[in-house]
Amino acid sequence: MSNSKLFNIGLFTFAFGVAALSMPLSAGAQTGVGAGISQMLSNTISAECEDEVSSSDADTEEGDVFSEYTNFGIAKIDSGALNVRKGSDESHSLVGKMKNGSACNILTEKNGWYKIESGKVTGWVKSDYILTGDEAIEYAQDYISTIATVNTTTLNVREQPTTDSAIWYLVPKGEELEVTDDLGDWIEVEIDDDTVYVAAEYVDISQELQTALTISEATYGSGVSDAKVSLVNYALQFVGNPYVWGGTSLTNGCDCSGFVLSIYAKYGISLPHSSRAQAGYGTKVSASEAQPGDLFFYGSGSSISHVAIYIGNGQIVHASNHRDGIKVSNAFYRTPITVRRLLS
């Protein structure tokens, strides 16, 4: 550091110190001023010394995560999902669900209920299941995810981080992918059960917390049986519940094929615990002719690795991955390999 810079800092310190000492403050206030002087000095020195690090990247990213919340709260539940209701008691209908670790803004409190805003959902939840203050911030650390949002019309997803690698499938603009590693020019992401790679220049990276899931009724076309409507409505009850590899519990955790076999078991259809094996059941139909209850199968090339239940209106419900659990997605967020109909 040059002598002139040191001289300027010295003048600043002296002038500010004299002003602070002349103020008639209590002992507590003097401590605060002392802390303020130290902080201002630290900031000034950091600005003068280019090799000084003022804050870590992690602190900046964490600040960005919480900046959108004015009264931060986070769901803490042992199993299943937290119901978000239209009013402040259990007689009101559901408007959404919050998974464990989902964030919200707390708007008001009434008789043991919080009115919250989370993502696209505004409604009431039991306050017993929402953490606030420092406890909420601390709990949230384990649920902050790094997300890659596709910023190009159609993004190639590859098996390995090189353009020589085969394209596994395509994902559309706006799709959010969970980042598992940053390799510089390539980003390692998790899509359903697969660890794959996308070019870094075609995604935007951000730090995010999960928010509540909306509950919207599917729109059904003509010729759809009551059994199919019933199956879809039954499957949608479990949206927000956790993903567990190898699991078959609709409440405590299941994987993609475990979700499908458990849903279909209620309707008297026995399926194996394998998406590849399930693709051999029923009758093949085209994706354009799909009806609620049909199964959409995804994977790489002709190799099937994921299965979902079509709910109508171009959407599916499926046990996606550890981050999202059971969720509703666009049926064409990946190109389906085949579509099978098990209910006539």
CSV table of C-alpha atoms in Angstrom, one decimal:
chain,number,residue,atom,x,y,z
A,1,MET,CA,0.0,0.0,0.0
A,2,SER,CA,1.4,3.5,-0.9
A,3,ASN,CA,2.2,6.1,1.8
A,4,SER,CA,-0.4,8.5,0.4
A,5,LYS,CA,-3.1,5.8,0.9
A,6,LEU,CA,-2.0,5.1,4.5
A,7,PHE,CA,-2.0,8.9,5.2
A,8,ASN,CA,-5.6,9.2,3.9
A,9,ILE,CA,-6.8,6.2,6.0
A,10,GLY,CA,-5.1,7.8,9.1
A,11,LEU,CA,-6.9,11.1,8.6
A,12,PHE,CA,-10.2,9.3,8.2
A,13,THR,CA,-9.6,7.3,11.4
A,14,PHE,CA,-8.6,10.4,13.4
A,15,ALA,CA,-11.5,12.5,12.2
A,16,PHE,CA,-14.2,9.9,12.7
A,17,GLY,CA,-12.8,8.9,16.1
A,18,VAL,CA,-12.9,12.5,17.4
A,19,ALA,CA,-16.5,12.9,16.2
A,20,ALA,CA,-17.5,9.6,17.9
A,21,LEU,CA,-15.9,10.5,21.2
A,22,SER,CA,-17.7,13.9,21.4
A,23,MET,CA,-21.1,12.2,21.3
A,24,PRO,CA,-22.9,11.8,24.7
A,25,LEU,CA,-23.8,8.0,24.4
A,26,SER,CA,-24.3,5.3,26.9
A,27,ALA,CA,-21.8,2.5,27.4
A,28,GLY,CA,-23.9,0.2,25.1
A,29,ALA,CA,-24.1,2.8,22.4
A,30,GLN,CA,-20.3,3.5,22.6
A,31,THR,CA,-19.7,-0.2,22.0
A,32,GLY,CA,-21.9,0.0,18.9
A,33,VAL,CA,-20.0,3.1,17.6
A,34,GLY,CA,-16.7,1.3,18.3
A,35,ALA,CA,-17.9,-1.6,16.3
A,36,GLY,CA,-19.1,0.8,13.6
A,37,ILE,CA,-15.6,2.4,13.4
A,38,SER,CA,-14.0,-0.9,13.1
A,39,GLN,CA,-16.3,-2.0,10.4
A,40,MET,CA,-15.9,1.2,8.4
A,41,LEU,CA,-12.1,1.0,8.7
A,42,SER,CA,-12.2,-2.6,7.6
A,43,ASN,CA,-14.3,-1.7,4.5
A,44,THR,CA,-12.0,1.2,3.6
A,45,ILE,CA,-8.9,-0.9,3.9
A,46,SER,CA,-10.5,-3.6,1.8
A,47,ALA,CA,-11.3,-1.1,-0.9
A,48,GLU,CA,-7.7,0.2,-0.9
A,49,CYS,CA,-6.1,-3.3,-1.0
A,50,GLU,CA,-7.0,-5.2,-4.0
A,51,ASP,CA,-5.8,-8.5,-2.6
A,52,GLU,CA,-8.1,-8.2,0.5
A,53,VAL,CA,-11.2,-10.5,0.4
A,54,SER,CA,-14.3,-8.6,1.8
A,55,SER,CA,-16.7,-11.6,1.8
A,56,SER,CA,-16.9,-15.2,0.6
A,57,ASP,CA,-18.8,-16.3,-2.4
A,58,ALA,CA,-20.9,-18.5,-0.2
A,59,ASP,CA,-22.0,-15.5,1.9
A,60,THR,CA,-23.1,-13.6,-1.2
A,61,GLU,CA,-25.0,-16.6,-2.6
A,62,GLU,CA,-26.7,-17.2,0.8
A,63,GLY,CA,-27.8,-13.5,0.9
A,64,ASP,CA,-29.3,-13.8,-2.5
A,65,VAL,CA,-31.3,-16.9,-1.4
A,66,PHE,CA,-33.0,-15.0,1.5
A,67,SER,CA,-33.2,-11.6,0.0
A,68,GLU,CA,-36.7,-12.2,-1.5
A,69,TYR,CA,-38.2,-13.0,1.9
A,70,THR,CA,-39.3,-10.3,4.3
A,71,ASN,CA,-40.5,-12.6,7.1
A,72,PHE,CA,-38.8,-15.9,6.3
A,73,GLY,CA,-40.2,-19.2,7.4
A,74,ILE,CA,-39.4,-22.8,6.5
A,75,ALA,CA,-41.4,-26.0,6.7
A,76,LYS,CA,-40.1,-28.6,9.2
A,77,ILE,CA,-42.1,-31.9,9.0
A,78,ASP,CA,-41.1,-35.5,9.8
A,79,SER,CA,-42.9,-37.2,6.9
A,80,GLY,CA,-45.3,-36.5,4.0
A,81,ALA,CA,-46.1,-32.9,3.1
A,82,LEU,CA,-47.6,-29.9,4.9
A,83,ASN,CA,-51.1,-29.0,3.7
A,84,VAL,CA,-51.7,-25.4,2.7
A,85,ARG,CA,-55.4,-24.5,3.0
A,86,LYS,CA,-57.6,-21.7,1.8
A,87,GLY,CA,-58.5,-20.7,5.4
A,88,SER,CA,-57.1,-21.0,8.9
A,89,ASP,CA,-58.7,-24.4,9.9
A,90,GLU,CA,-58.8,-27.9,8.6
A,91,SER,CA,-62.3,-27.5,7.2
A,92,HIS,CA,-60.9,-25.4,4.3
A,93,SER,CA,-59.9,-27.0,1.0
A,94,LEU,CA,-56.3,-27.5,0.0
A,95,VAL,CA,-54.6,-24.9,-2.2
A,96,GLY,CA,-51.0,-26.3,-2.1
A,97,LYS,CA,-48.5,-28.5,-0.3
A,98,MET,CA,-45.1,-27.8,1.2
A,99,LYS,CA,-42.4,-30.4,1.4
A,100,ASN,CA,-39.9,-30.5,4.3
A,101,GLY,CA,-37.5,-27.6,3.7
A,102,SER,CA,-39.9,-25.5,1.6
A,103,ALA,CA,-39.5,-21.7,2.2
A,104,CYS,CA,-42.2,-19.1,2.6
A,105,ASN,CA,-43.0,-15.5,3.5
A,106,ILE,CA,-45.2,-15.3,6.7
A,107,LEU,CA,-47.9,-12.7,6.1
A,108,THR,CA,-49.9,-13.0,9.4
A,109,GLU,CA,-50.8,-15.3,12.3
A,110,LYS,CA,-54.2,-16.4,13.6
A,111,ASN,CA,-55.0,-19.0,16.3
A,112,GLY,CA,-52.0,-21.2,15.7
A,113,TRP,CA,-52.0,-20.8,11.9
A,114,TYR,CA,-49.8,-18.8,9.6
A,115,LYS,CA,-50.9,-17.2,6.4
A,116,ILE,CA,-48.0,-17.8,4.0
A,117,GLU,CA,-46.9,-17.0,0.5
A,118,SER,CA,-44.7,-19.6,-1.1
A,119,GLY,CA,-44.0,-19.7,-4.8
A,120,LYS,CA,-47.4,-19.5,-6.5
A,121,VAL,CA,-49.3,-20.5,-3.4
A,122,THR,CA,-50.9,-18.3,-0.8
A,123,GLY,CA,-52.8,-19.9,2.0
A,124,TRP,CA,-52.8,-21.1,5.6
A,125,VAL,CA,-50.6,-23.6,7.4
A,126,LYS,CA,-50.3,-24.8,11.0
A,127,SER,CA,-47.6,-22.7,12.7
A,128,ASP,CA,-46.3,-25.8,14.6
A,129,TYR,CA,-44.7,-26.9,11.3
A,130,ILE,CA,-43.0,-23.6,10.3
A,131,LEU,CA,-39.7,-22.4,11.8
A,132,THR,CA,-38.9,-18.7,12.0
A,133,GLY,CA,-36.0,-16.4,12.8
A,134,ASP,CA,-32.5,-17.7,13.3
A,135,GLU,CA,-33.7,-21.2,13.7
A,136,ALA,CA,-35.3,-21.1,10.2
A,137,ILE,CA,-32.1,-19.7,8.6
A,138,GLU,CA,-30.0,-22.4,10.2
A,139,TYR,CA,-32.4,-25.2,9.2
A,140,ALA,CA,-32.5,-23.8,5.6
A,141,GLN,CA,-28.8,-24.4,5.0
A,142,ASP,CA,-29.4,-28.1,4.3
A,143,TYR,CA,-32.1,-27.3,1.7
A,144,ILE,CA,-30.4,-24.7,-0.5
A,145,SER,CA,-29.9,-26.1,-4.0
A,146,THR,CA,-27.9,-24.9,-6.9
A,147,ILE,CA,-30.2,-24.8,-9.9
A,148,ALA,CA,-29.4,-24.6,-13.6
A,149,THR,CA,-32.2,-23.0,-15.7
A,150,VAL,CA,-32.1,-23.7,-19.4
A,151,ASN,CA,-31.8,-20.5,-21.4
A,152,THR,CA,-31.8,-21.8,-24.9
A,153,THR,CA,-34.8,-23.2,-26.9
A,154,THR,CA,-33.7,-26.9,-26.7
A,155,LEU,CA,-30.7,-28.1,-24.7
A,156,ASN,CA,-28.8,-31.3,-25.4
A,157,VAL,CA,-28.3,-33.4,-22.3
A,158,ARG,CA,-25.2,-35.7,-22.7
A,159,GLU,CA,-23.9,-38.8,-20.9
A,160,GLN,CA,-20.4,-37.3,-20.5
A,161,PRO,CA,-19.1,-33.7,-20.4
A,162,THR,CA,-18.0,-33.5,-24.0
A,163,THR,CA,-19.7,-32.8,-27.4
A,164,ASP,CA,-18.4,-36.2,-28.5
A,165,SER,CA,-20.7,-37.9,-26.0
A,166,ALA,CA,-24.1,-39.2,-27.2
A,167,ILE,CA,-27.2,-37.0,-26.5
A,168,TRP,CA,-29.3,-38.7,-24.0
A,169,TYR,CA,-32.3,-36.5,-24.4
A,170,LEU,CA,-33.4,-32.9,-24.9
A,171,VAL,CA,-34.9,-30.4,-22.4
A,172,PRO,CA,-36.9,-27.3,-23.2
A,173,LYS,CA,-36.1,-23.6,-22.3
A,174,GLY,CA,-37.0,-22.7,-18.7
A,175,GLU,CA,-36.6,-26.2,-17.3
A,176,GLU,CA,-34.8,-26.2,-13.9
A,177,LEU,CA,-32.1,-28.8,-13.3
A,178,GLU,CA,-30.4,-29.6,-10.0
A,179,VAL,CA,-26.7,-29.0,-10.2
A,180,THR,CA,-24.5,-31.7,-8.6
A,181,ASP,CA,-21.1,-30.3,-9.8
A,182,ASP,CA,-19.7,-27.4,-11.7
A,183,LEU,CA,-16.9,-28.5,-14.1
A,184,GLY,CA,-16.3,-25.1,-15.7
A,185,ASP,CA,-17.5,-25.5,-19.3
A,186,TRP,CA,-19.9,-28.2,-18.3
A,187,ILE,CA,-22.4,-28.6,-15.5
A,188,GLU,CA,-23.2,-31.9,-14.0
A,189,VAL,CA,-26.9,-32.1,-13.2
A,190,GLU,CA,-29.5,-34.6,-11.9
A,191,ILE,CA,-32.6,-35.3,-14.0
A,192,ASP,CA,-34.9,-37.9,-12.4
A,193,ASP,CA,-32.6,-40.8,-11.6
A,194,ASP,CA,-29.8,-39.9,-14.1
A,195,THR,CA,-26.6,-37.9,-13.6
A,196,VAL,CA,-25.9,-36.2,-16.9
A,197,TYR,CA,-24.1,-33.1,-18.3
A,198,VAL,CA,-25.1,-29.8,-20.0
A,199,ALA,CA,-23.0,-27.1,-21.5
A,200,ALA,CA,-22.5,-24.2,-19.0
A,201,GLU,CA,-23.2,-21.5,-21.6
A,202,TYR,CA,-26.8,-22.6,-22.1
A,203,VAL,CA,-27.9,-22.5,-18.5
A,204,ASP,CA,-28.2,-19.8,-15.8
A,205,ILE,CA,-27.0,-20.8,-12.3
A,206,SER,CA,-28.7,-19.7,-9.1
A,207,GLN,CA,-29.1,-20.7,-5.5
A,208,GLU,CA,-32.7,-21.5,-4.5
A,209,LEU,CA,-34.9,-22.9,-1.8
A,210,GLN,CA,-37.9,-25.0,-2.6
A,211,THR,CA,-41.4,-23.4,-2.4
A,212,ALA,CA,-44.9,-24.8,-2.1
A,213,LEU,CA,-46.5,-26.9,-4.8
A,214,THR,CA,-49.8,-25.8,-6.4
A,215,ILE,CA,-52.7,-28.2,-6.6
A,216,SER,CA,-54.7,-27.8,-9.7
A,217,GLU,CA,-57.3,-30.0,-11.1
A,218,ALA,CA,-56.5,-31.8,-14.4
A,219,THR,CA,-58.7,-31.1,-17.4
A,220,TYR,CA,-60.0,-34.4,-18.8
A,221,GLY,CA,-61.0,-35.1,-22.4
A,222,SER,CA,-64.0,-37.2,-23.6
A,223,GLY,CA,-63.9,-41.0,-23.4
A,224,VAL,CA,-62.0,-41.0,-20.1
A,225,SER,CA,-63.4,-43.7,-17.7
A,226,ASP,CA,-64.2,-43.0,-14.1
A,227,ALA,CA,-61.5,-45.4,-13.1
A,228,LYS,CA,-58.9,-43.3,-14.9
A,229,VAL,CA,-60.1,-40.1,-13.3
A,230,SER,CA,-60.1,-41.9,-9.9
A,231,LEU,CA,-56.5,-43.2,-10.4
A,232,VAL,CA,-55.2,-39.7,-11.4
A,233,ASN,CA,-56.9,-38.0,-8.4
A,234,TYR,CA,-55.6,-40.7,-6.1
A,235,ALA,CA,-52.0,-40.2,-7.5
A,236,LEU,CA,-52.2,-36.4,-7.1
A,237,GLN,CA,-52.9,-36.8,-3.3
A,238,PHE,CA,-49.2,-37.7,-2.9
A,239,VAL,CA,-47.7,-34.7,-4.7
A,240,GLY,CA,-45.0,-33.3,-2.4
A,241,ASN,CA,-44.2,-36.5,-0.7
A,242,PRO,CA,-40.5,-37.7,-0.7
A,243,TYR,CA,-38.5,-39.6,-3.2
A,244,VAL,CA,-36.6,-42.6,-1.8
A,245,TRP,CA,-34.6,-44.9,-4.2
A,246,GLY,CA,-36.0,-48.4,-4.0
A,247,GLY,CA,-39.0,-47.3,-1.9
A,248,THR,CA,-42.7,-48.1,-2.5
A,249,SER,CA,-44.4,-46.0,0.2
A,250,LEU,CA,-46.6,-43.3,-1.1
A,251,THR,CA,-46.2,-41.3,2.1
A,252,ASN,CA,-42.7,-42.1,3.4
A,253,GLY,CA,-40.9,-42.4,0.1
A,254,CYS,CA,-40.8,-44.2,-3.2
A,255,ASP,CA,-38.9,-44.1,-6.5
A,256,CYS,CA,-40.5,-43.7,-9.9
A,257,SER,CA,-41.5,-47.3,-10.5
A,258,GLY,CA,-42.4,-47.8,-6.8
A,259,PHE,CA,-44.8,-44.9,-7.2
A,260,VAL,CA,-46.4,-46.4,-10.3
A,261,LEU,CA,-46.7,-49.9,-8.9
A,262,SER,CA,-48.2,-48.6,-5.6
A,263,ILE,CA,-50.8,-46.4,-7.4
A,264,TYR,CA,-51.8,-49.2,-9.8
A,265,ALA,CA,-52.0,-51.8,-7.0
A,266,LYS,CA,-55.0,-49.9,-5.5
A,267,TYR,CA,-56.8,-50.6,-8.8
A,268,GLY,CA,-56.0,-54.3,-8.9
A,269,ILE,CA,-53.0,-54.2,-11.3
A,270,SER,CA,-49.8,-55.8,-10.2
A,271,LEU,CA,-46.6,-54.4,-11.7
A,272,PRO,CA,-42.9,-55.1,-11.1
A,273,HIS,CA,-40.6,-52.7,-9.4
A,274,SER,CA,-38.7,-51.6,-12.5
A,275,SER,CA,-39.6,-48.9,-15.0
A,276,ARG,CA,-38.0,-51.0,-17.8
A,277,ALA,CA,-40.1,-54.1,-16.9
A,278,GLN,CA,-43.3,-52.0,-16.5
A,279,ALA,CA,-42.9,-50.8,-20.1
A,280,GLY,CA,-43.8,-54.4,-21.2
A,281,TYR,CA,-47.3,-54.1,-19.7
A,282,GLY,CA,-50.5,-52.9,-21.4
A,283,THR,CA,-50.9,-51.6,-24.9
A,284,LYS,CA,-48.7,-49.1,-26.7
A,285,VAL,CA,-50.4,-45.8,-27.7
A,286,SER,CA,-49.0,-42.6,-29.2
A,287,ALA,CA,-48.2,-39.7,-27.0
A,288,SER,CA,-50.7,-37.5,-28.9
A,289,GLU,CA,-53.5,-40.0,-28.0
A,290,ALA,CA,-52.5,-40.3,-24.3
A,291,GLN,CA,-55.3,-40.4,-21.7
A,292,PRO,CA,-55.1,-39.8,-18.0
A,293,GLY,CA,-53.7,-42.9,-16.3
A,294,ASP,CA,-51.4,-43.9,-19.2
A,295,LEU,CA,-47.8,-44.4,-18.4
A,296,PHE,CA,-45.0,-42.3,-20.0
A,297,PHE,CA,-41.6,-43.9,-20.1
A,298,TYR,CA,-38.3,-42.0,-20.5
A,299,GLY,CA,-34.6,-42.8,-20.8
A,300,SER,CA,-31.7,-42.6,-23.3
A,301,GLY,CA,-32.2,-43.9,-26.8
A,302,SER,CA,-34.3,-47.1,-26.4
A,303,SER,CA,-33.1,-47.7,-22.8
A,304,ILE,CA,-35.9,-46.9,-20.3
A,305,SER,CA,-34.9,-45.6,-16.9
A,306,HIS,CA,-37.9,-43.5,-15.7
A,307,VAL,CA,-41.7,-43.8,-15.6
A,308,ALA,CA,-44.6,-41.4,-14.9
A,309,ILE,CA,-48.4,-41.3,-14.9
A,310,TYR,CA,-50.1,-39.1,-17.4
A,311,ILE,CA,-52.8,-36.9,-15.7
A,312,GLY,CA,-54.1,-35.1,-18.8
A,313,ASN,CA,-53.6,-31.6,-20.1
A,314,GLY,CA,-50.1,-32.4,-21.2
A,315,GLN,CA,-48.9,-33.2,-17.7
A,316,ILE,CA,-47.6,-36.1,-15.7
A,317,VAL,CA,-47.2,-36.9,-12.0
A,318,HIS,CA,-44.1,-38.9,-11.0
A,319,ALA,CA,-41.5,-39.5,-8.3
A,320,SER,CA,-38.8,-37.4,-9.8
A,321,ASN,CA,-35.7,-37.2,-7.6
A,322,HIS,CA,-34.5,-36.5,-4.1
A,323,ARG,CA,-34.9,-32.7,-4.4
A,324,ASP,CA,-38.4,-32.6,-5.9
A,325,GLY,CA,-40.0,-35.8,-4.6
A,326,ILE,CA,-43.4,-36.6,-6.1
A,327,LYS,CA,-44.3,-33.7,-8.5
A,328,VAL,CA,-46.3,-32.7,-11.5
A,329,SER,CA,-44.3,-31.9,-14.7
A,330,ASN,CA,-44.8,-31.2,-18.4
A,331,ALA,CA,-45.2,-34.6,-20.0
A,332,PHE,CA,-42.7,-33.5,-22.7
A,333,TYR,CA,-40.0,-32.1,-20.4
A,334,ARG,CA,-38.1,-35.1,-21.9
A,335,THR,CA,-38.9,-36.9,-25.0
A,336,PRO,CA,-40.9,-40.0,-24.1
A,337,ILE,CA,-39.6,-43.4,-25.4
A,338,THR,CA,-43.0,-45.1,-25.3
A,339,VAL,CA,-46.5,-44.6,-23.8
A,340,ARG,CA,-48.5,-47.6,-22.4
A,341,ARG,CA,-52.2,-47.9,-21.5
A,342,LEU,CA,-53.0,-50.3,-18.7
A,343,LEU,CA,-56.6,-49.2,-18.0
A,344,SER,CA,-59.1,-49.8,-20.9
